[in-house]
Amino acid sequence: MGRLKEELEKVMENLASPNIAVIGRTGAGKSTLINAVFGGELAKTGTGLPVSDAFIRYPKDDRKVPVVIYDSAGYEMTKEEKFKNDVFEFLDQKKSEPIDKQIHLVWYVIHAGLKRFEYFDAQIIQALKQRGLPLIVILSQTDLARAVEIYEIEKTIKTYQSEYKLDKLAILQTSANPIIGEPFGVKELVNKTVDLLPELYTEALIIQQKANLKLKRQTAINYIKVAASSCFAAGFVPIPLATPLAAIGTQTVLCTKIAALYGYAEWVEIIDEVGGLTISSILTYIAAGAADLIATVTTAFGGGVILGSVSGGIAATYIVTLGLTYTSVFEKLSEQDLSGSGIEELKELIKKTFRQEFQKYASIKILYTGDLNDLE
């Protein structure tokens, strides 16, 4: 087992997984919305586990996953009262469980094409609010409704909001699979979900979602900043090459977290191989950059070379370069259709892209911790 695979297992095991309940009537487009956010066939028929009369759990087994979805089974006309009671019973049962098993956020999905928000919907939303659950009201399939019809739905929601004295509701318009044009509102749903989830669960959500690559990049940059800052701190240990060697260990953790962030956990062997190529030449990289950094730091401090700053700068520069390289590689892979690609083809693609992106960032110099604020 490679180092990255071991680290990957630690990363995934330590994630706090949020539980999201998705509630709405039959045909509201819940499954389409779930798959638009999380990719693949997460909510494919037959792949979930019924956990009550009203909810199905995805995935169906109890293995460790970044996000757990509880999808309401939906309801038909004339059966609203039973569904409402089933929902309340399920939520109350989950409330009695340990915090990691409880529902942490609710998506309440309304089919905009049906042009209705009813008393029944308001009752459920009121009950969700009374239970202290963060809530997003999602108007789905809005491409099937005219602007004036959407306006009337939102107006009705706000009327009930006032009547029930509810806090301001987050209302989003989405179309995960429009008849014409591109999906919209999905990235906004991801952002709002991250905003409303307890902070403990946001990292797992960002890892699992596939709709907003910009959000993944922002998270990767934060990983890189933390890793580079630790290299700077280690730079003041007066042991020759101690910091570069520490940077190799930091690289393993950093690149594993970035791999998990972009969903390339199954390619850890390839990543490990590419990372090994880089580690084998680390001393050459350090030697090439050390003289330049020493000269720069010497000038900055008026001729007084601070060896800790130089050593920390070399390690931080290296880790930033590698971190940005991995991030860009995974971004490019995420934007391509890799279905049907063989393992050897993937290896060559990753290696080629890695070399190209490494060259792009190889000129970066990190002299002070303040330089990390300028990372894009």
Short mmCIF file of C-alpha atoms in Angstrom, two decimals:
data_model
loop_
_atom_site.label_atom_id
_atom_site.label_comp_id
_atom_site.label_asym_id
_atom_site.label_seq_id
_atom_site.Cartn_x
_atom_site.Cartn_y
_atom_site.Cartn_z
CA MET A 1 0.00 0.00 0.00
CA GLY A 2 1.44 3.39 -1.04
CA ARG A 3 1.84 6.37 1.20
CA LEU A 4 -0.91 8.31 -0.53
CA LYS A 5 -3.38 5.45 -0.16
CA GLU A 6 -2.65 5.26 3.56
CA GLU A 7 -3.04 9.02 3.95
CA LEU A 8 -6.20 8.97 1.85
CA GLU A 9 -7.82 6.45 4.15
CA LYS A 10 -6.98 8.70 7.12
CA VAL A 11 -8.45 11.76 5.39
CA MET A 12 -11.72 10.02 4.53
CA GLU A 13 -12.00 8.35 7.93
CA ASN A 14 -11.60 11.68 9.74
CA LEU A 15 -14.25 13.51 7.71
CA ALA A 16 -17.43 14.46 9.53
CA SER A 17 -20.21 13.44 7.12
CA PRO A 18 -23.31 15.65 6.92
CA ASN A 19 -26.77 14.12 6.60
CA ILE A 20 -28.98 16.03 4.17
CA ALA A 21 -32.72 15.39 3.89
CA VAL A 22 -34.28 16.13 0.49
CA ILE A 23 -38.05 16.58 0.77
CA GLY A 24 -40.60 17.10 -2.00
CA ARG A 25 -43.54 15.65 -3.89
CA THR A 26 -43.26 12.91 -6.50
CA GLY A 27 -41.88 14.29 -9.77
CA ALA A 28 -40.32 17.39 -8.19
CA GLY A 29 -36.94 16.46 -9.68
CA LYS A 30 -35.21 15.56 -6.42
CA SER A 31 -33.07 12.75 -7.86
CA THR A 32 -32.01 14.87 -10.84
CA LEU A 33 -31.01 17.67 -8.49
CA ILE A 34 -29.07 15.34 -6.18
CA ASN A 35 -27.11 13.89 -9.10
CA ALA A 36 -26.46 17.35 -10.57
CA VAL A 37 -24.81 18.36 -7.29
CA PHE A 38 -23.03 15.14 -6.38
CA GLY A 39 -22.48 13.59 -9.81
CA GLY A 40 -22.88 10.04 -11.05
CA GLU A 41 -25.92 8.06 -10.11
CA LEU A 42 -26.04 8.68 -6.38
CA ALA A 43 -29.84 8.63 -6.23
CA LYS A 44 -30.43 6.03 -8.93
CA THR A 45 -33.57 3.95 -8.42
CA GLY A 46 -32.84 0.77 -6.50
CA THR A 47 -29.51 1.91 -5.03
CA GLY A 48 -30.87 3.34 -1.79
CA LEU A 49 -31.93 1.82 1.51
CA PRO A 50 -35.52 2.47 2.73
CA VAL A 51 -35.18 3.66 6.33
CA SER A 52 -38.83 4.63 6.92
CA ASP A 53 -42.12 4.88 5.07
CA ALA A 54 -41.05 8.31 3.86
CA PHE A 55 -37.27 8.23 3.30
CA ILE A 56 -34.58 6.35 1.39
CA ARG A 57 -30.92 6.57 2.38
CA TYR A 58 -28.10 6.96 -0.15
CA PRO A 59 -25.82 5.09 -0.16
CA LYS A 60 -27.72 2.01 0.96
CA ASP A 61 -24.93 0.55 3.11
CA ASP A 62 -23.36 2.08 6.22
CA ARG A 63 -19.86 2.56 4.82
CA LYS A 64 -17.97 5.79 5.48
CA VAL A 65 -18.86 8.36 2.79
CA PRO A 66 -18.45 12.17 2.63
CA VAL A 67 -22.21 12.93 2.44
CA VAL A 68 -25.34 10.91 3.28
CA ILE A 69 -28.60 11.78 1.53
CA TYR A 70 -32.05 10.97 2.89
CA ASP A 71 -34.43 11.34 -0.05
CA SER A 72 -38.14 11.56 0.68
CA ALA A 73 -40.13 8.91 -1.17
CA GLY A 74 -42.43 11.65 -2.46
CA TYR A 75 -46.17 11.99 -2.12
CA GLU A 76 -49.21 12.05 -4.36
CA MET A 77 -52.27 14.25 -4.20
CA THR A 78 -54.72 13.25 -1.41
CA LYS A 79 -51.88 11.62 0.55
CA GLU A 80 -50.28 14.78 1.90
CA GLU A 81 -51.41 14.28 5.50
CA LYS A 82 -49.86 10.81 5.79
CA PHE A 83 -46.65 12.00 4.18
CA LYS A 84 -46.47 14.98 6.53
CA ASN A 85 -46.85 12.75 9.58
CA ASP A 86 -44.25 10.30 8.21
CA VAL A 87 -41.79 13.16 7.71
CA PHE A 88 -42.29 14.47 11.24
CA GLU A 89 -41.92 10.97 12.70
CA PHE A 90 -38.67 10.42 10.77
CA LEU A 91 -37.19 13.78 11.81
CA ASP A 92 -38.08 13.25 15.46
CA GLN A 93 -36.56 9.76 15.38
CA LYS A 94 -33.33 11.16 13.86
CA LYS A 95 -33.30 13.95 16.46
CA SER A 96 -33.05 11.35 19.22
CA GLU A 97 -29.91 9.81 17.72
CA PRO A 98 -26.27 10.94 18.24
CA ILE A 99 -25.38 14.24 16.56
CA ASP A 100 -23.48 12.57 13.71
CA LYS A 101 -26.63 10.58 12.79
CA GLN A 102 -29.04 13.51 12.92
CA ILE A 103 -30.25 15.55 9.95
CA HIS A 104 -27.98 18.57 9.55
CA LEU A 105 -29.73 20.39 6.70
CA VAL A 106 -32.89 20.12 4.56
CA TRP A 107 -33.51 20.82 0.89
CA TYR A 108 -37.25 21.40 0.43
CA VAL A 109 -37.91 20.94 -3.28
CA ILE A 110 -40.92 22.51 -5.00
CA HIS A 111 -41.72 21.77 -8.65
CA ALA A 112 -41.94 25.29 -10.14
CA GLY A 113 -43.63 23.89 -13.24
CA LEU A 114 -46.68 22.97 -11.12
CA LYS A 115 -46.97 26.63 -10.13
CA ARG A 116 -48.12 25.87 -6.58
CA PHE A 117 -46.97 26.37 -3.02
CA GLU A 118 -49.60 25.12 -0.65
CA TYR A 119 -50.66 25.26 2.97
CA PHE A 120 -49.34 21.72 3.31
CA ASP A 121 -45.85 22.84 2.21
CA ALA A 122 -45.92 25.71 4.70
CA GLN A 123 -46.81 23.34 7.53
CA ILE A 124 -43.80 21.13 6.83
CA ILE A 125 -41.45 24.11 6.54
CA GLN A 126 -42.77 25.50 9.82
CA ALA A 127 -42.12 22.14 11.50
CA LEU A 128 -38.60 22.03 10.09
CA LYS A 129 -37.90 25.50 11.43
CA GLN A 130 -39.34 24.61 14.83
CA ARG A 131 -36.90 21.70 14.97
CA GLY A 132 -34.03 24.10 14.36
CA LEU A 133 -33.01 22.59 11.03
CA PRO A 134 -31.18 24.75 8.47
CA LEU A 135 -33.40 24.85 5.38
CA ILE A 136 -33.18 25.77 1.70
CA VAL A 137 -36.38 26.09 -0.33
CA ILE A 138 -35.55 25.02 -3.89
CA LEU A 139 -37.76 25.91 -6.82
CA SER A 140 -36.86 23.12 -9.24
CA GLN A 141 -37.47 22.86 -12.98
CA THR A 142 -37.95 26.61 -13.22
CA ASP A 143 -37.37 26.41 -16.98
CA LEU A 144 -40.92 25.00 -17.16
CA ALA A 145 -42.48 28.10 -15.58
CA ARG A 146 -42.78 31.69 -16.74
CA ALA A 147 -41.12 34.48 -14.78
CA VAL A 148 -44.47 35.80 -13.55
CA GLU A 149 -45.43 32.33 -12.30
CA ILE A 150 -42.17 31.98 -10.38
CA TYR A 151 -42.76 35.44 -8.93
CA GLU A 152 -46.21 34.36 -7.70
CA ILE A 153 -44.80 31.21 -6.08
CA GLU A 154 -42.15 33.21 -4.23
CA LYS A 155 -44.79 35.77 -3.21
CA THR A 156 -46.96 32.98 -1.76
CA ILE A 157 -44.00 31.53 0.13
CA LYS A 158 -43.25 34.94 1.65
CA THR A 159 -46.91 35.33 2.64
CA TYR A 160 -46.81 32.04 4.55
CA GLN A 161 -43.44 33.05 5.97
CA SER A 162 -45.04 36.16 7.44
CA GLU A 163 -48.14 34.30 8.62
CA TYR A 164 -46.11 31.66 10.45
CA LYS A 165 -43.59 34.23 11.70
CA LEU A 166 -40.70 32.28 10.21
CA ASP A 167 -37.19 33.59 9.88
CA LYS A 168 -36.21 34.64 6.38
CA LEU A 169 -36.15 31.62 4.09
CA ALA A 170 -33.38 30.90 1.61
CA ILE A 171 -35.16 30.43 -1.74
CA LEU A 172 -33.24 29.32 -4.83
CA GLN A 173 -34.33 28.87 -8.43
CA THR A 174 -32.78 25.86 -10.16
CA SER A 175 -33.03 23.72 -13.24
CA ALA A 176 -30.72 20.72 -13.03
CA ASN A 177 -31.71 19.31 -16.42
CA PRO A 178 -33.43 22.01 -18.52
CA ILE A 179 -35.09 21.17 -21.82
CA ILE A 180 -33.08 23.94 -23.50
CA GLY A 181 -29.77 25.45 -22.41
CA GLU A 182 -27.40 24.70 -19.55
CA PRO A 183 -28.29 23.75 -15.96
CA PHE A 184 -28.52 26.73 -13.63
CA GLY A 185 -28.81 27.41 -9.92
CA VAL A 186 -26.86 24.27 -8.99
CA LYS A 187 -23.63 26.07 -8.06
CA GLU A 188 -25.65 28.54 -6.01
CA LEU A 189 -27.29 25.61 -4.21
CA VAL A 190 -23.86 24.20 -3.35
CA ASN A 191 -22.70 27.58 -2.03
CA LYS A 192 -25.81 28.10 0.07
CA THR A 193 -25.57 24.55 1.44
CA VAL A 194 -21.97 25.22 2.53
CA ASP A 195 -23.08 28.48 4.15
CA LEU A 196 -25.88 26.88 6.16
CA LEU A 197 -24.26 23.60 7.18
CA PRO A 198 -22.51 23.52 10.55
CA GLU A 199 -18.83 24.25 9.86
CA LEU A 200 -17.81 20.77 11.00
CA TYR A 201 -19.48 19.28 7.91
CA THR A 202 -18.56 21.75 5.16
CA GLU A 203 -15.30 20.09 4.08
CA ALA A 204 -17.03 16.77 3.37
CA LEU A 205 -19.74 18.54 1.39
CA ILE A 206 -17.17 20.37 -0.75
CA ILE A 207 -15.37 17.10 -1.40
CA GLN A 208 -18.53 15.23 -2.43
CA GLN A 209 -20.10 17.93 -4.64
CA LYS A 210 -19.17 18.00 -8.33
CA ALA A 211 -20.98 21.14 -9.45
CA ASN A 212 -18.65 23.93 -8.29
CA LEU A 213 -14.97 23.48 -9.19
CA LYS A 214 -14.21 27.03 -8.06
CA LEU A 215 -15.23 26.11 -4.53
CA LYS A 216 -12.92 23.09 -4.65
CA ARG A 217 -10.03 25.30 -5.81
CA GLN A 218 -10.62 27.77 -2.97
CA THR A 219 -10.50 24.87 -0.50
CA ALA A 220 -7.33 23.49 -2.11
CA ILE A 221 -5.69 26.93 -1.79
CA ASN A 222 -6.52 26.92 1.92
CA TYR A 223 -4.90 23.48 2.25
CA ILE A 224 -1.78 24.82 0.50
CA LYS A 225 -1.57 27.88 2.72
CA VAL A 226 -1.75 25.78 5.88
CA ALA A 227 0.90 23.35 4.61
CA ALA A 228 3.24 26.14 3.48
CA SER A 229 2.84 27.99 6.77
CA SER A 230 3.91 24.87 8.67
CA CYS A 231 7.01 24.67 6.46
CA PHE A 232 7.87 28.26 7.35
CA ALA A 233 7.54 27.48 11.03
CA ALA A 234 9.85 24.48 10.63
CA GLY A 235 12.36 26.64 8.78
CA PHE A 236 13.85 27.97 11.97
CA VAL A 237 15.12 24.58 13.09
CA PRO A 238 18.92 24.80 12.52
CA ILE A 239 19.36 21.35 10.97
CA PRO A 240 20.67 21.19 7.40
CA LEU A 241 17.98 19.95 4.99
CA ALA A 242 15.56 19.37 7.88
CA THR A 243 12.95 21.59 6.30
CA PRO A 244 13.16 20.11 2.78
CA LEU A 245 12.77 16.63 4.23
CA ALA A 246 9.83 17.81 6.31
CA ALA A 247 8.33 19.27 3.14
CA ILE A 248 8.33 15.81 1.55
CA GLY A 249 6.18 14.52 4.39
CA THR A 250 3.91 17.54 4.15
CA GLN A 251 3.60 17.00 0.41
CA THR A 252 2.21 13.51 1.00
CA VAL A 253 -0.57 14.79 3.24
CA LEU A 254 -1.30 17.85 1.09
CA CYS A 255 -1.50 16.01 -2.22
CA THR A 256 -3.67 13.31 -0.69
CA LYS A 257 -6.15 15.88 0.60
CA ILE A 258 -6.25 17.56 -2.81
CA ALA A 259 -6.76 14.17 -4.50
CA ALA A 260 -9.67 13.42 -2.16
CA LEU A 261 -11.09 16.92 -2.68
CA TYR A 262 -11.39 16.41 -6.44
CA GLY A 263 -12.66 12.84 -6.17
CA TYR A 264 -9.62 11.03 -7.56
CA ALA A 265 -9.26 8.65 -4.64
CA GLU A 266 -9.26 5.65 -6.95
CA TRP A 267 -6.17 6.93 -8.75
CA VAL A 268 -3.89 7.16 -5.74
CA GLU A 269 -1.38 4.72 -7.23
CA ILE A 270 -0.97 6.94 -10.31
CA ILE A 271 -0.73 10.03 -8.12
CA ASP A 272 1.83 8.30 -5.92
CA GLU A 273 3.91 7.45 -9.00
CA VAL A 274 3.81 11.02 -10.29
CA GLY A 275 4.62 12.35 -6.82
CA GLY A 276 7.55 9.94 -6.60
CA LEU A 277 9.03 11.37 -9.76
CA THR A 278 8.94 14.79 -8.17
CA ILE A 279 10.36 13.69 -4.84
CA SER A 280 13.29 12.00 -6.54
CA SER A 281 14.38 15.35 -7.94
CA ILE A 282 13.62 17.45 -4.86
CA LEU A 283 17.26 18.09 -3.98
CA THR A 284 17.92 19.37 -7.49
CA TYR A 285 14.94 21.67 -7.19
CA ILE A 286 16.10 22.91 -3.78
CA ALA A 287 19.65 23.48 -4.98
CA ALA A 288 18.42 25.47 -7.98
CA GLY A 289 16.12 27.62 -5.88
CA ALA A 290 18.26 28.06 -2.77
CA ALA A 291 20.83 30.44 -4.25
CA ASP A 292 18.13 32.66 -5.70
CA LEU A 293 16.15 32.72 -2.46
CA ILE A 294 19.26 33.43 -0.39
CA ALA A 295 20.12 36.38 -2.63
CA THR A 296 16.57 37.71 -2.45
CA VAL A 297 16.29 37.36 1.32
CA THR A 298 19.76 38.89 1.78
CA THR A 299 18.69 41.95 -0.18
CA ALA A 300 15.39 42.18 1.66
CA PHE A 301 17.11 42.20 5.04
CA GLY A 302 19.82 44.64 4.03
CA GLY A 303 22.59 42.06 3.84
CA GLY A 304 21.69 40.15 6.98
CA VAL A 305 20.80 36.66 5.87
CA ILE A 306 18.35 34.93 8.16
CA LEU A 307 18.93 31.25 7.54
CA GLY A 308 15.61 30.21 9.02
CA SER A 309 13.79 32.47 6.58
CA VAL A 310 15.75 31.03 3.66
CA SER A 311 15.12 27.45 4.69
CA GLY A 312 11.46 28.11 5.41
CA GLY A 313 11.12 30.00 2.14
CA ILE A 314 12.60 27.13 0.13
CA ALA A 315 10.27 24.58 1.73
CA ALA A 316 7.21 26.82 1.46
CA THR A 317 7.99 27.64 -2.18
CA TYR A 318 8.30 23.97 -2.98
CA ILE A 319 5.07 23.00 -1.24
CA VAL A 320 3.13 25.87 -2.88
CA THR A 321 4.45 24.90 -6.31
CA LEU A 322 3.50 21.26 -5.82
CA GLY A 323 0.13 22.11 -4.28
CA LEU A 324 -0.87 24.43 -7.11
CA THR A 325 0.37 21.89 -9.64
CA TYR A 326 -1.77 19.09 -8.21
CA THR A 327 -4.77 21.41 -7.95
CA SER A 328 -4.50 22.47 -11.59
CA VAL A 329 -3.98 18.89 -12.76
CA PHE A 330 -7.13 17.72 -10.99
CA GLU A 331 -9.09 20.71 -12.27
CA LYS A 332 -8.17 19.85 -15.84
CA LEU A 333 -9.02 16.18 -15.30
CA SER A 334 -12.39 17.17 -13.82
CA GLU A 335 -13.22 19.17 -16.93
CA GLN A 336 -12.54 16.27 -19.30
CA ASP A 337 -14.59 13.23 -20.21
CA LEU A 338 -12.32 10.38 -19.13
CA SER A 339 -14.88 7.61 -19.47
CA GLY A 340 -13.44 4.70 -21.40
CA SER A 341 -9.83 5.73 -20.82
CA GLY A 342 -7.47 2.86 -19.98
CA ILE A 343 -5.07 2.92 -17.03
CA GLU A 344 -1.98 3.51 -19.19
CA GLU A 345 -3.71 6.32 -21.05
CA LEU A 346 -4.64 7.94 -17.74
CA LYS A 347 -1.06 7.62 -16.48
CA GLU A 348 0.33 9.38 -19.51
CA LEU A 349 -2.32 12.10 -19.36
CA ILE A 350 -1.63 12.78 -15.68
CA LYS A 351 2.15 12.81 -16.14
CA LYS A 352 1.96 15.10 -19.17
CA THR A 353 -0.44 17.49 -17.46
CA PHE A 354 1.64 17.39 -14.27
CA ARG A 355 4.82 18.44 -16.09
CA GLN A 356 3.02 21.26 -17.91
CA GLU A 357 1.42 22.64 -14.76
CA PHE A 358 4.63 22.27 -12.72
CA GLN A 359 6.48 24.42 -15.26
CA LYS A 360 3.73 27.04 -15.00
CA TYR A 361 4.22 27.42 -11.24
CA ALA A 362 7.97 26.72 -11.00
CA SER A 363 8.85 30.44 -10.95
CA ILE A 364 6.86 31.15 -7.77
CA LYS A 365 8.85 32.41 -4.77
CA ILE A 366 7.47 32.48 -1.24
CA LEU A 367 9.71 34.65 0.96
CA TYR A 368 7.34 35.45 3.80
CA THR A 369 4.08 34.05 5.17
CA GLY A 370 2.41 37.20 3.83
CA ASP A 371 3.16 36.00 0.28
CA LEU A 372 0.67 33.21 0.81
CA ASN A 373 -2.16 35.76 0.81
CA ASP A 374 -1.51 36.38 -2.88
CA LEU A 375 -2.20 32.81 -3.97
CA GLU A 376 -5.04 32.62 -6.48
#
